[in-house]
Tab-separated table of C-alpha atoms in Angstrom:
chain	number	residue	atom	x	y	z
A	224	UNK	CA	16.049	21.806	11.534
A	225	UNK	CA	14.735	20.209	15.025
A	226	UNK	CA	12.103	18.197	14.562
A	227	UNK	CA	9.398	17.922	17.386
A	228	UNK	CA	9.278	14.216	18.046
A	229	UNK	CA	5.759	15.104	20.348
A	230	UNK	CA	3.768	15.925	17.236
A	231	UNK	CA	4.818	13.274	14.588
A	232	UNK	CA	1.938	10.923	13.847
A	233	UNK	CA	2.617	7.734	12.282
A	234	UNK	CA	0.540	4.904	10.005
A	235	UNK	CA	1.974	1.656	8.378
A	236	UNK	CA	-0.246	0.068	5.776
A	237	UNK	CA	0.604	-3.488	4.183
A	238	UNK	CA	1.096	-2.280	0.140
A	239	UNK	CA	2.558	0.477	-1.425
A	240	UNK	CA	-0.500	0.424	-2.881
A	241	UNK	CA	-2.431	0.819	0.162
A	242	UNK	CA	0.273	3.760	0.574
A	243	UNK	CA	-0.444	5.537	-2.337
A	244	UNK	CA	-3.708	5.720	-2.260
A	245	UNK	CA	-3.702	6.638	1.731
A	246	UNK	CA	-1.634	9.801	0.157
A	247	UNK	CA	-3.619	10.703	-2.623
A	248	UNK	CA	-6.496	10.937	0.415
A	249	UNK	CA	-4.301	13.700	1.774
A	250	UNK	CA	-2.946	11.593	4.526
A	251	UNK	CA	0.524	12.590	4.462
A	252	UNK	CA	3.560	10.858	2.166
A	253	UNK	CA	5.374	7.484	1.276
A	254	UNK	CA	8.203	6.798	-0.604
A	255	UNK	CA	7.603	4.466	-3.277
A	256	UNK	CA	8.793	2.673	-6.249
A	257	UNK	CA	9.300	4.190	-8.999
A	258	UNK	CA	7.665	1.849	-11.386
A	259	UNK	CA	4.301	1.704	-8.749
A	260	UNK	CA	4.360	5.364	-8.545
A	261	UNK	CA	5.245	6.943	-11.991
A	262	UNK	CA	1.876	6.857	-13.778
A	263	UNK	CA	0.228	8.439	-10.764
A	264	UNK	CA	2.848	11.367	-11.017
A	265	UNK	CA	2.036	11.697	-14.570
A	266	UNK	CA	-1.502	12.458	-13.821
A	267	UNK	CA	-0.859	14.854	-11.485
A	268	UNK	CA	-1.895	12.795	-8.400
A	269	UNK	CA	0.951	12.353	-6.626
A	270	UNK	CA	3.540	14.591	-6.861
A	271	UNK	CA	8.189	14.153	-6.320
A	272	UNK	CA	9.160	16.932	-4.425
A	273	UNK	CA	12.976	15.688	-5.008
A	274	UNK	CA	14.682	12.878	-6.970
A	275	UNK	CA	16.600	10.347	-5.304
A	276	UNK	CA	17.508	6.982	-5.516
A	277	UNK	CA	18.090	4.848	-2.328
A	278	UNK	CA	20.148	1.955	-3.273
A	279	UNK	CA	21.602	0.959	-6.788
A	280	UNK	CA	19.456	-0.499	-9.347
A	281	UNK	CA	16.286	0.455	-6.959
A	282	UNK	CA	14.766	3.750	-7.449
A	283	UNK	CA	12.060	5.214	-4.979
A	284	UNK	CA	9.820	8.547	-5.106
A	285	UNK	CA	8.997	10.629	-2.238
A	286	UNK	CA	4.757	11.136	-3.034
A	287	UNK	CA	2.522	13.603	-1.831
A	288	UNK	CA	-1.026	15.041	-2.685
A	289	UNK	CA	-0.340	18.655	-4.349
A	290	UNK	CA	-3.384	19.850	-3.068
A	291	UNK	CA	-3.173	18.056	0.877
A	292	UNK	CA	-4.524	19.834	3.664
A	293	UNK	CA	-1.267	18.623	5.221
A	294	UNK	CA	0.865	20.405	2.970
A	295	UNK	CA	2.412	22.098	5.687
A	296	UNK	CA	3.284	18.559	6.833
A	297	UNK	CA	4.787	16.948	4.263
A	298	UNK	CA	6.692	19.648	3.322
A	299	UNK	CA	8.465	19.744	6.827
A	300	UNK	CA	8.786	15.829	6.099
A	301	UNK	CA	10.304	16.255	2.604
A	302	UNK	CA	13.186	18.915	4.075
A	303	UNK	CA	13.825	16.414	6.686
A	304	UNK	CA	14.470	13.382	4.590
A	305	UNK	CA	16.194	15.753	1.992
A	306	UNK	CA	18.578	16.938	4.414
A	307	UNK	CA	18.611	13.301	6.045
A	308	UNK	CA	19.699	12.536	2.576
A	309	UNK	CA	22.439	14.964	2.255
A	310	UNK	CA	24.226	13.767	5.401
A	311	UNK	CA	24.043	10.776	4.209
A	312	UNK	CA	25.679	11.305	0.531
A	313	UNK	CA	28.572	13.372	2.138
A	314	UNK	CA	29.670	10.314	4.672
């Protein structure tokens, strides 16, 4: 998948808790601990598309709004970093 670089929009916040909850407002995804994110998830305000740990003994959690006007979005996003992911696992 080609990604057009012209269109991606981009917004850094200081917490992962200032990145959840800019997600849960619909604005897009983060990934996030797993221990900062998990109760969220469990209530159905966040949402994993995929599970995948980055780096041993550290676990992180793609998040996104289920009901985000930018579904469309983050959905392009999370095939991205899935495939990113893939590459990544067969080197």
């Amino acid at each position: 998948m080609e990604i057009n670089t012209d269109q991606i929009q981009w917004m850094e916040v200081e917490t992962f808790e200032m990145a959840l909850s800019t997600v849960m407002a619909g604005h897009g995804v983060c990934l996030a601990s797993e221990s900062l994110a998990s109760s969220l998830i469990e209530q159905g305000l966040l949402c994993r598309p995929f599970d995948i740990g980055i780096s041993p003994g550290i676990k992180f959690s793609m998040c996104s709004d289920p009901n985000s006007p930018r579904k469309v979005r983050c959905s392009l996003f999370t095939d991205w970093l899935g495939s990113e992911v893939a590459v990544d696992s067969q080197i």
